[in-house]
Short mmCIF file of C-alpha atoms in Angstrom, two decimals:
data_model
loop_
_atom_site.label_atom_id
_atom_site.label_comp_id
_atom_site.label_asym_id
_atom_site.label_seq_id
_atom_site.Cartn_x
_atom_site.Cartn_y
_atom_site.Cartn_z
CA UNK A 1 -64.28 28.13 109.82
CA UNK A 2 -61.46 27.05 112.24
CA UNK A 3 -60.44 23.70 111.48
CA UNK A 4 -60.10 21.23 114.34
CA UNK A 5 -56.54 18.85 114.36
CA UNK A 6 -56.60 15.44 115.71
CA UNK A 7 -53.18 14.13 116.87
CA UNK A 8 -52.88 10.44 117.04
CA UNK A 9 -51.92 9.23 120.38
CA UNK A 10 -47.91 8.91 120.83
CA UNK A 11 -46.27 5.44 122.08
CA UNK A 12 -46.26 6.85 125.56
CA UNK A 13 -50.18 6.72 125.45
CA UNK A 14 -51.07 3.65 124.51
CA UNK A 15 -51.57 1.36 127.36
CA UNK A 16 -49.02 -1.56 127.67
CA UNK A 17 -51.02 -4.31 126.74
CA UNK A 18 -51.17 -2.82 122.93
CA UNK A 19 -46.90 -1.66 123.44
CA UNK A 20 -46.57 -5.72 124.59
CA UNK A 21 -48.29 -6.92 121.43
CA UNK A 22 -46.74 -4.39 119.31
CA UNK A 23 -43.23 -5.46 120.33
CA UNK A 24 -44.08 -9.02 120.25
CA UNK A 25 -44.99 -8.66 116.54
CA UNK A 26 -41.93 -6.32 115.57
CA UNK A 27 -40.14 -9.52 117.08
CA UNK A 28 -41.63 -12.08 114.95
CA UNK A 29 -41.65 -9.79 111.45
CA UNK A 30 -37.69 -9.22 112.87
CA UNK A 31 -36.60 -12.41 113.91
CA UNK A 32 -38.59 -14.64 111.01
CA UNK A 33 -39.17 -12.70 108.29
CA UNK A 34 -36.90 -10.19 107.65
CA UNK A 35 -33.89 -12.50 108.19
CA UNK A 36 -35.46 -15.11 106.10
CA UNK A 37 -33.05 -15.26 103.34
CA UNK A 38 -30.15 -14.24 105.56
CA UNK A 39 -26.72 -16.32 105.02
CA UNK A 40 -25.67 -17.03 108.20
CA UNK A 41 -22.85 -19.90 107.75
CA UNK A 42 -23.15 -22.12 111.48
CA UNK A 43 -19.42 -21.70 112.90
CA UNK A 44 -17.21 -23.66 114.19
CA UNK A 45 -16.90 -23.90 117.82
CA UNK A 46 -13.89 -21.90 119.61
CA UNK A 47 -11.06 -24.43 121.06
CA UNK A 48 -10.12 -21.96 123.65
CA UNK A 49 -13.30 -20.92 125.08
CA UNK A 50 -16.72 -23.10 125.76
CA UNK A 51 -17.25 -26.68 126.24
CA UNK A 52 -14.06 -27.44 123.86
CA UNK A 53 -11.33 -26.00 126.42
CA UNK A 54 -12.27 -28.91 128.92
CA UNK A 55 -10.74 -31.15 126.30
CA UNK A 56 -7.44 -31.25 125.85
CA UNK A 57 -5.81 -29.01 123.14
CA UNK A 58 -5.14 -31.88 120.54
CA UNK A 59 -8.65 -33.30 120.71
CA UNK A 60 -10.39 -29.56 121.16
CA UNK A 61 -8.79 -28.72 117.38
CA UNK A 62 -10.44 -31.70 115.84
CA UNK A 63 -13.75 -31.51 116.85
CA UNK A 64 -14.50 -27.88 116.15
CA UNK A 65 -16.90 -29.07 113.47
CA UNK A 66 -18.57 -31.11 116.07
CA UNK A 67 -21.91 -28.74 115.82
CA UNK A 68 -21.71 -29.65 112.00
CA UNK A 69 -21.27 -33.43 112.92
CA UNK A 70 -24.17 -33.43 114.87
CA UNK A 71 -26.71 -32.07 112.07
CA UNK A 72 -25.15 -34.55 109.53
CA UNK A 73 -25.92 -37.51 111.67
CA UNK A 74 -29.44 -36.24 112.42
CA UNK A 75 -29.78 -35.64 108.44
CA UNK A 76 -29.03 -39.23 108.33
CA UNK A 77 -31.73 -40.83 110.82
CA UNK A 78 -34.22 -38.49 108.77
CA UNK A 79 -33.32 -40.07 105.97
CA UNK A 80 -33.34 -43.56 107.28
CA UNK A 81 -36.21 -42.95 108.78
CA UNK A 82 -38.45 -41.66 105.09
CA UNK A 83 -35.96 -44.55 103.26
CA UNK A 84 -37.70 -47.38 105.55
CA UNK A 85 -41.15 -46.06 105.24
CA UNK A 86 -40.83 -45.92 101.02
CA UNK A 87 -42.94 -48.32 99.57
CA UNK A 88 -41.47 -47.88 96.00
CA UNK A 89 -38.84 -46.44 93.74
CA UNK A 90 -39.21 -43.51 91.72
CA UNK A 91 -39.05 -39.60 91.41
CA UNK A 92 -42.35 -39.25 94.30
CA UNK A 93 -40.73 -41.53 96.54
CA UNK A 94 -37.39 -39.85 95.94
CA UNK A 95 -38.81 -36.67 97.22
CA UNK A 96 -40.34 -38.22 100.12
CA UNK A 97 -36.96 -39.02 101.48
CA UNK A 98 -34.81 -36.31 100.11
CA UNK A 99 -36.96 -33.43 101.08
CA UNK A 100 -36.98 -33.73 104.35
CA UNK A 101 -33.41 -34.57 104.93
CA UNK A 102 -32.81 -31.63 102.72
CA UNK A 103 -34.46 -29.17 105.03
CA UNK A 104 -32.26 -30.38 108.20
CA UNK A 105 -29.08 -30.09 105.95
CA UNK A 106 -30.12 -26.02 105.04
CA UNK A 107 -30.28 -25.14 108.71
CA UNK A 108 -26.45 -25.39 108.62
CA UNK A 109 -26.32 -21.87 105.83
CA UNK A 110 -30.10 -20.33 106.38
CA UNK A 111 -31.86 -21.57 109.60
CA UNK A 112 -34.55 -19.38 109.56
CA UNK A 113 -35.51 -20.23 105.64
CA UNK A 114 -34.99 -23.82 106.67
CA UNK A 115 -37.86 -23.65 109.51
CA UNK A 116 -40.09 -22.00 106.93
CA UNK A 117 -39.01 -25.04 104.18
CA UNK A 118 -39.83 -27.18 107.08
CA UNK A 119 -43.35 -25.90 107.24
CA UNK A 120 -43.93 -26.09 103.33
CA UNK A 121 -42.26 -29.93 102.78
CA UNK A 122 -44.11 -31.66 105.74
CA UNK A 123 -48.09 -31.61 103.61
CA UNK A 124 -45.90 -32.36 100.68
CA UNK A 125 -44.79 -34.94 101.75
CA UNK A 126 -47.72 -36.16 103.75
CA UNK A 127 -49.74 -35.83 100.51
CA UNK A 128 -46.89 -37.79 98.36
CA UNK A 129 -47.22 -40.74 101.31
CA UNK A 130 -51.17 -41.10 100.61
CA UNK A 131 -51.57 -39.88 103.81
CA UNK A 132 -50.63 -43.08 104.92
CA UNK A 133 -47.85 -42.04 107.28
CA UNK A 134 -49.76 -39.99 109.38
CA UNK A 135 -50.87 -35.98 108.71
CA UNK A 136 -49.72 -33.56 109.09
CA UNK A 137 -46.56 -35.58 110.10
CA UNK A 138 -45.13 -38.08 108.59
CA UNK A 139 -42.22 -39.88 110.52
CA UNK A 140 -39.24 -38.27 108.72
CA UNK A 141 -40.68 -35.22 108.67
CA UNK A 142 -41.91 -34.58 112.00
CA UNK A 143 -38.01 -35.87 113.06
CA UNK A 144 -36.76 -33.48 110.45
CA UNK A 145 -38.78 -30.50 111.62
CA UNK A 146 -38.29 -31.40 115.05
CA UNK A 147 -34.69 -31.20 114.34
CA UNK A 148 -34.93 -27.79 112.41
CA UNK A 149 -36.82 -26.15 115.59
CA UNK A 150 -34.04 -27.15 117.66
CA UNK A 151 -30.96 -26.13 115.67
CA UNK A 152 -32.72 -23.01 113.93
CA UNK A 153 -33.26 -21.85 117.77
CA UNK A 154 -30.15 -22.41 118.99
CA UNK A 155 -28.71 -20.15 115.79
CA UNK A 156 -31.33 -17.54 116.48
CA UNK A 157 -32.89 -16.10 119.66
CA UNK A 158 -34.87 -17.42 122.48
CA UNK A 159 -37.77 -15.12 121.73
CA UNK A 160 -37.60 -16.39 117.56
CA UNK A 161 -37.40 -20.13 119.36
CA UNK A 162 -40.87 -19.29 121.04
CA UNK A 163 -42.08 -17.91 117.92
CA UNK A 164 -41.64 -20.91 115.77
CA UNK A 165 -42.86 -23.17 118.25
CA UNK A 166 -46.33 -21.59 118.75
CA UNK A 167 -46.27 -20.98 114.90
CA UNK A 168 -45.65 -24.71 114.25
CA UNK A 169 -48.70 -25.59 117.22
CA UNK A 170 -50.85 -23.06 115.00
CA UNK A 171 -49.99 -24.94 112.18
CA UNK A 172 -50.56 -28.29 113.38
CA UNK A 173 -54.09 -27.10 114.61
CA UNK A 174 -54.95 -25.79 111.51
CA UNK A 175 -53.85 -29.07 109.29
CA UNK A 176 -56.08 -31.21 111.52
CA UNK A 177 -58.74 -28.90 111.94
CA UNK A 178 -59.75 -28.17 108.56
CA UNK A 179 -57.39 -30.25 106.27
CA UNK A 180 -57.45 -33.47 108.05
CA UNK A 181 -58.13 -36.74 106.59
CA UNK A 182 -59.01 -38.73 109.64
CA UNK A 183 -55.47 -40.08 110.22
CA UNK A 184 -53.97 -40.17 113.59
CA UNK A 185 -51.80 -37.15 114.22
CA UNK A 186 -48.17 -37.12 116.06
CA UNK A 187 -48.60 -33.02 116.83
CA UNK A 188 -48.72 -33.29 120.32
CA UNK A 189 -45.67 -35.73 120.62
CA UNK A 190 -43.65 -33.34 118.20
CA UNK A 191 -44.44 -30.20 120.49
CA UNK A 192 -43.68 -32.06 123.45
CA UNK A 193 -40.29 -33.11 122.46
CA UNK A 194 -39.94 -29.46 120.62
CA UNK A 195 -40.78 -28.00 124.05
CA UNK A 196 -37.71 -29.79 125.88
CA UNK A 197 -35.62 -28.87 123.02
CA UNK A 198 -36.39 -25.47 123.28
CA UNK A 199 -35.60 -25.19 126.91
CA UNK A 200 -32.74 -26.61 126.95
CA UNK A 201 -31.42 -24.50 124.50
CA UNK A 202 -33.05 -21.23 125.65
CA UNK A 203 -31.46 -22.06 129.15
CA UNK A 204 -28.22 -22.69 127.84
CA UNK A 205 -28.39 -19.26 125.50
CA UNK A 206 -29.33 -17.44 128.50
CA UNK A 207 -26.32 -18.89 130.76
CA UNK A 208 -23.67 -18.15 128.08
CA UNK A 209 -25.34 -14.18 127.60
CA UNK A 210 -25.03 -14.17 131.28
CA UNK A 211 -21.80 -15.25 131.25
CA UNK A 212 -20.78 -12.86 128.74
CA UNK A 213 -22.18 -10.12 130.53
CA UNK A 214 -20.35 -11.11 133.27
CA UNK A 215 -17.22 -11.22 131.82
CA UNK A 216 -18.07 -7.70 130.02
CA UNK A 217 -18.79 -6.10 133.10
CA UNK A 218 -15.46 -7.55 134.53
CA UNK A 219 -13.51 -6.18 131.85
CA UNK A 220 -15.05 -2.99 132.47
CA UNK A 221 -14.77 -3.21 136.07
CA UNK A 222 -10.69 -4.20 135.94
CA UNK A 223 -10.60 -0.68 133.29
CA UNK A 224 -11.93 1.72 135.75
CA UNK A 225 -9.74 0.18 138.70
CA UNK A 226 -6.71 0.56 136.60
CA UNK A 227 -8.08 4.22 135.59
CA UNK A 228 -9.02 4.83 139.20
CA UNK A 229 -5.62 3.63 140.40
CA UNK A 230 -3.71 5.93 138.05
CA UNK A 231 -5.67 8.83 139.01
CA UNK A 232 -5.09 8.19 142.64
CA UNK A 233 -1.24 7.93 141.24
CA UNK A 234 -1.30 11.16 139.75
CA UNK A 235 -2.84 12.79 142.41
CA UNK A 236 -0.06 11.38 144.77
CA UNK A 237 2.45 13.31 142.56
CA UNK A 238 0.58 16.26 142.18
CA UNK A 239 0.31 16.80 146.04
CA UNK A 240 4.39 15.79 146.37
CA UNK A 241 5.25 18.12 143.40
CA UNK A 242 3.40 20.91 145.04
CA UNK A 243 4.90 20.37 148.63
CA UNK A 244 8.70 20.49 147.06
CA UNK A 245 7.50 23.07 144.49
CA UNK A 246 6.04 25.24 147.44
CA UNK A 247 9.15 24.69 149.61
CA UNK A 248 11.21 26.08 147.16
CA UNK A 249 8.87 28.99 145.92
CA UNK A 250 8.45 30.28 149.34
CA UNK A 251 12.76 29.71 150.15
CA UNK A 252 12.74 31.96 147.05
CA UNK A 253 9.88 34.47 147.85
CA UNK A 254 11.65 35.24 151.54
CA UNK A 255 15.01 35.22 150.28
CA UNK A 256 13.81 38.01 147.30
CA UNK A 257 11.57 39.76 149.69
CA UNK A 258 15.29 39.68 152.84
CA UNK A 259 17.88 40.57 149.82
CA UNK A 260 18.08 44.46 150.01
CA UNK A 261 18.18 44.34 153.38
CA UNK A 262 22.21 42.44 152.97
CA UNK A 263 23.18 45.44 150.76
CA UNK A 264 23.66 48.92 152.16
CA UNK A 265 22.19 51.52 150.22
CA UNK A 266 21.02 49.24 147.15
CA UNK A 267 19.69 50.98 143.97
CA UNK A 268 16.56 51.42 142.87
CA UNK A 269 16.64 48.83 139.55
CA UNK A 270 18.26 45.77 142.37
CA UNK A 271 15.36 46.76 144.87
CA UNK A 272 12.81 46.53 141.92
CA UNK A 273 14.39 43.16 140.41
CA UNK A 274 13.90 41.28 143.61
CA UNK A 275 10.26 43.03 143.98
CA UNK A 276 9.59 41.23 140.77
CA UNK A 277 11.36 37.87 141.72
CA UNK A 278 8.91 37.74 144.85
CA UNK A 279 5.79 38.98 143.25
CA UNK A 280 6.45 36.07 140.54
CA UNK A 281 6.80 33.42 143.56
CA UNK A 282 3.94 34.17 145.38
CA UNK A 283 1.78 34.10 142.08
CA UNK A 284 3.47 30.67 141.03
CA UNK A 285 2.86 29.63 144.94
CA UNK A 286 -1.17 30.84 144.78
CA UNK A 287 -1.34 29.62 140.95
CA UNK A 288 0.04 26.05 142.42
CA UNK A 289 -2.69 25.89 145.34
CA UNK A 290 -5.31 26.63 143.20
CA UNK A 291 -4.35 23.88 140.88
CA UNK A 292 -4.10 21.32 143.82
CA UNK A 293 -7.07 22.38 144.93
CA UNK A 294 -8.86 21.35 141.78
CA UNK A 295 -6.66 18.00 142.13
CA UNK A 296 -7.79 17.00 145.61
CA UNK A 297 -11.89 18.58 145.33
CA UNK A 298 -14.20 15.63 144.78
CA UNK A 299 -16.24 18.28 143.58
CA UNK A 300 -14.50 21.16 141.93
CA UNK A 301 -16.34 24.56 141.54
CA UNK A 302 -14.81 27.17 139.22
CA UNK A 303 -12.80 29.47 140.88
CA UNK A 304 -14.11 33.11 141.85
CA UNK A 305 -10.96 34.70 140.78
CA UNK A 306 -11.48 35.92 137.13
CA UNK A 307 -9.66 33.63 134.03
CA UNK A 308 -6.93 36.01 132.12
CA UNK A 309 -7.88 36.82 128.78
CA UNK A 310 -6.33 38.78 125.89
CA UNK A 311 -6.85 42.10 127.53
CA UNK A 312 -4.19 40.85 130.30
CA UNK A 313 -1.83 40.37 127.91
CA UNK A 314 0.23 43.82 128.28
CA UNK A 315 0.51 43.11 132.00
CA UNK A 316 1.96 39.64 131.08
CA UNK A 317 4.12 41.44 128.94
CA UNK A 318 5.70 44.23 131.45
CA UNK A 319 5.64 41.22 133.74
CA UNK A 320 8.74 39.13 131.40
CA UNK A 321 10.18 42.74 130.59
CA UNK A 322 11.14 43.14 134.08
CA UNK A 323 12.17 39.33 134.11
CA UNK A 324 14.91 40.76 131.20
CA UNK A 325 13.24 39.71 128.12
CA UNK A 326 12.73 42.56 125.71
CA UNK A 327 9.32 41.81 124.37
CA UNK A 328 6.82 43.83 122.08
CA UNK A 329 3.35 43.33 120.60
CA UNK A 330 1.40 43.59 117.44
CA UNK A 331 -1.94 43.34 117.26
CA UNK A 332 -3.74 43.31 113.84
CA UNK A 333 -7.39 43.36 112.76
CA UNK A 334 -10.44 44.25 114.41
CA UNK A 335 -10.60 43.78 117.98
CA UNK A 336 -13.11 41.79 119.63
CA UNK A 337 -14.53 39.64 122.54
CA UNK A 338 -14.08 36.01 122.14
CA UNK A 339 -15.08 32.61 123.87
CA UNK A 340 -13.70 32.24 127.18
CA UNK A 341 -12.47 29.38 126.49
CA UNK A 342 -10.34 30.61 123.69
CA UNK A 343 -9.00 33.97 125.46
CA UNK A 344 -7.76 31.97 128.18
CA UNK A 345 -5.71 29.57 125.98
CA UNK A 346 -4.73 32.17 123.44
CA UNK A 347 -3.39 33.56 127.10
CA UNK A 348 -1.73 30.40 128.33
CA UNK A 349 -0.07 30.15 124.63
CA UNK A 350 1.83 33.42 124.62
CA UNK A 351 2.41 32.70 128.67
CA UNK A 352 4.16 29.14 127.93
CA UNK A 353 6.07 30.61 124.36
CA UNK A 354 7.36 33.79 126.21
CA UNK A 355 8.51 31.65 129.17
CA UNK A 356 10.19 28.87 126.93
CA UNK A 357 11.63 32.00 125.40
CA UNK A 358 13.10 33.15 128.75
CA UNK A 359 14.50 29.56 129.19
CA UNK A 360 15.49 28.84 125.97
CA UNK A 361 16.63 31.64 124.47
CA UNK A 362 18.16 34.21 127.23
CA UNK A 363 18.60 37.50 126.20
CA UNK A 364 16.85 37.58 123.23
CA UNK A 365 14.42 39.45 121.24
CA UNK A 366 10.54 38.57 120.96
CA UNK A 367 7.94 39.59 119.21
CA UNK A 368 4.51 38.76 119.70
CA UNK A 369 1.36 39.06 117.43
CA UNK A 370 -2.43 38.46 117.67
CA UNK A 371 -4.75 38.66 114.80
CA UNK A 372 -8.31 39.28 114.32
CA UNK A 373 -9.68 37.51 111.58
CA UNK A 374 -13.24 36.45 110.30
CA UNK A 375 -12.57 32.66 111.18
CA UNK A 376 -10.83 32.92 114.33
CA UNK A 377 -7.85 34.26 116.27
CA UNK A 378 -4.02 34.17 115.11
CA UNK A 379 -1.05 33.77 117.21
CA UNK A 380 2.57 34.60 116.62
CA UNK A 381 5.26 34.27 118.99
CA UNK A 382 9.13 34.59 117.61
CA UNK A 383 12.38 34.70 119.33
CA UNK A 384 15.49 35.46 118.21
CA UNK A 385 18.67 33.50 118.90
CA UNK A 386 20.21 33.46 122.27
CA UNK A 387 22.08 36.32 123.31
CA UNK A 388 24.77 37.27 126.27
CA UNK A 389 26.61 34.94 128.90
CA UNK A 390 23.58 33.44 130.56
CA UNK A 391 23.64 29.54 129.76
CA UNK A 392 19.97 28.50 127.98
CA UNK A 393 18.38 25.51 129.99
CA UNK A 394 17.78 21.97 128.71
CA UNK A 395 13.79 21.48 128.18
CA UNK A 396 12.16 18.27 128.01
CA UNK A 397 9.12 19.54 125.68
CA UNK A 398 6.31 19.69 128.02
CA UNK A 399 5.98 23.39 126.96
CA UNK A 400 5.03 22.67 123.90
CA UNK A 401 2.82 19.78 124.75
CA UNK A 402 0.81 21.92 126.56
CA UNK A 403 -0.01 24.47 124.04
CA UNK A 404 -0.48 21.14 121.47
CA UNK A 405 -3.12 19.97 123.85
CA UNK A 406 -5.02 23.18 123.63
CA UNK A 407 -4.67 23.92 120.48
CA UNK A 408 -6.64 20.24 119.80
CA UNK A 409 -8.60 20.56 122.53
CA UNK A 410 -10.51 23.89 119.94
CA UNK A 411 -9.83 22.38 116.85
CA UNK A 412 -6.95 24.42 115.63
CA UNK A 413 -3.15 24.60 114.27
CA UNK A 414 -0.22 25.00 115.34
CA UNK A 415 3.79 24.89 114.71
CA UNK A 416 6.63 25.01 116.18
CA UNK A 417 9.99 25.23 114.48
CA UNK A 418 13.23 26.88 114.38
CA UNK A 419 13.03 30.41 112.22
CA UNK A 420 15.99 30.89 110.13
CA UNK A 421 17.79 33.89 112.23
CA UNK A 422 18.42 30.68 114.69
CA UNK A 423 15.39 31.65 116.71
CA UNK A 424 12.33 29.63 117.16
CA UNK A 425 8.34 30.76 116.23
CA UNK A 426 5.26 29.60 117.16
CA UNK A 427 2.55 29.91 115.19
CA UNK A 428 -1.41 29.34 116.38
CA UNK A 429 -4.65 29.37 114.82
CA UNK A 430 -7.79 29.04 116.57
CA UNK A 431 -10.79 28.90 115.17
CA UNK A 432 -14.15 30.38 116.35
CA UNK A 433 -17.46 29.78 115.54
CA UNK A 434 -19.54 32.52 114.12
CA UNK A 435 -23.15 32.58 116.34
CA UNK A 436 -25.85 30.96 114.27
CA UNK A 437 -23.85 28.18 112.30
CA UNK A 438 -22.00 25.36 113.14
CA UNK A 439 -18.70 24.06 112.32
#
């Protein structure tokens, strides 16, 4: 017998009358019940920002605790107000006014336990009055819990504020309804005045998100104009680089290409040294366009030519062997095809170390070699020590930036440091994911 499999309906299905009520009571089990017993100290205001930094600075630092000040005072007039209704002295009576006042006091550490306190204290009290004072209000506590509304939804959220208002109505309704004791009832005076309360606070929480928002978004804004402006910057440079770059590429190309035509009868290595000198220009000169063009495209496309890998290595190598660097190559392990992204900057790596070699280090010996092994790919390049009467050039290090920033950009190591003949190595490890696990 094939069993049949019911799948309950997903949140996408339900229609949005049951998704409004279900996020309406994730709010109120969120906003009034879970953060019950939360500790939430009420701080002090901020004399630089908000309604303090329209004062000036001397008066702004001493009435920080103003919000504090405020909640005292109206912890007084509750307590004024259940100390001129006592009719005795005693333990009872002592409740009747402490109670209350005690509730407005707690909405300065736990406002959303004080509302709840609020709630329990008021039939307490009522009861401890003989029901004389009113039900289910008396006069200190419907001030006191009209004062805990206010202050426990100014600390919380605008939707928790419409929560405890329609929870206190329900309240009310119910304590008249079906425990009332045929006293005259102050409920719809205290929602009233809990009402205006309410807005005004909800109204001013809203202005201040907005404002914050606003200033946000600003912030952000002023980030990606700055960003923007430095792109537009570099791009500036890029296109000047590549015009002066160009001119001189091409002055070098022509000149290479016109040389053996000044010398009668040249020989064949002078003839083949300036073939190189050109064929290195006009690959520097179409190497630079391409890179502009991927400067100034809005949207760039990868380029059609193919990206040189490994294999190209021994053509990169005759290339700097006609340049004068003698050059050879090692190659250990088992050889194999790996990312694209990490042939090409295992390429670029030996490219920049055998040209900072040529630069740095004329006339001397290098040796480079790659390794195949289970986690990755190993580099070596080493030079030796600068040889005959050609002058090595000053570098400013952007060589080895470069091959830094790729080597991060896969996740691998690198160093660079002198080698004790007096030469310099470069060492590289790049890592490479095996297919079917992850790093």
């Amino acid at each position: 017998m094939v069993g049949v499999t019911q799948t309950q309906p997903t949140d996408t299905s339900r229609s949005p009358e049951y998704r409004l009520a279900q996020n309406l009571v994730g709010g109120l089990r969120r906003e009034l019940f879970h953060s019950v017993s939360d500790y939430r100290p009420l701080p002090p205001l901020d004399p630089e920002h908000g309604p303090l930094s329209f004062l000036p600075r001397w008066m702004a630092r001493r009435t920080t605790l103003l919000p504090h000040a405020a909640v005292a005072v109206c912890a007084v007039i509750v307590f004024a107000s259940g100390y001129f209704h006592m009719g005795s002295r005693g333990l009872v009576p002592f409740v009747y006014v402490a109670a209350p006042t005690a509730v407005v006091l707690l909405t300065l550490i736990r406002p959303v336990f004080a509302f709840w306190a609020s709630l329990v204290v008021a039939p307490v009290v009522g009861v401890i009055s003989g029901f004389g004072g009113g039900w289910p209000w008396t006069p200190n506590t419907l001030a006191a819990h009209t004062v805990v509304v206010v202050v426990a939804a100014a600390r919380t959220t605008p939707r928790a504020a419409g929560w405890m208002w329609l929870i206190t109505a329900g309240y009310a309704l119910f304590a008249e309804m079906f425990l009332g004791v045929g006293r005259s009832s102050d409920t719809v005076p205290l929602l009233f005045l809990t009402a205006i309360g309410l807005l005004v606070v909800t109204l001013f929480q809203t202005r201040t998100q907005a404002r914050r928002e606003v200033t946000a978004q600003r912030t952000v804004t002023a980030a990606e104009r700055s960003k923007r402006t430095l792109l537009e910057e570099r791009t500036t440079i890029a296109r000047e680089l590549h015009d002066v770059v160009a001119h001189h590429m091409s002055v070098v190309a022509i000149q290479a290409e016109a040389a053996p035509y000044r010398v009668e009868n040249p020989p064949p290595e002078l003839e083949q040294a300036f073939l190189t000198i050109r064929e290195n220009a006009v690959a520097a000169l179409t190497e630079l366009r391409r890179i502009l063009g991927v400067v100034r495209a809005e949207d760039y496309e990868a380029p059609d030519a193919p990206q040189p890998t490994l294999a190209d290595l021994p053509g990169l190598l005759a290339n700097v062997r006609e340049a004068g660097l003698d050059v050879t190559m090692a190659t250990t392990g088992a050889v194999r095809e790996l990312p694209q992204g990490v042939e090409l900057s295992a390429y670029r790596i030996v490219q920049e170390a055998l040209s900072n070699v040529l630069r740095h280090a004329p006339g001397a010996e290098a040796k480079v070699e790659v390794g195949y092994v289970l986690g990755g790919l190993g580099l070596r390049v080493a030079n030796g020590p600068a040889r005959g009467l050609v002058k090595p050039s000053p570098g400013a290090g952007h060589g080895l930036t470069g091959m830094r920033e790729r080597v991060t950009m896969l996740d691998g190591q690198m160093t660079a440091e002198p080698a004790e003949d007096g030469g310099y190595e470069v060492t590289v490890f790049l890592p490479v994911r095996r297919e079917g696990t992850e790093q």
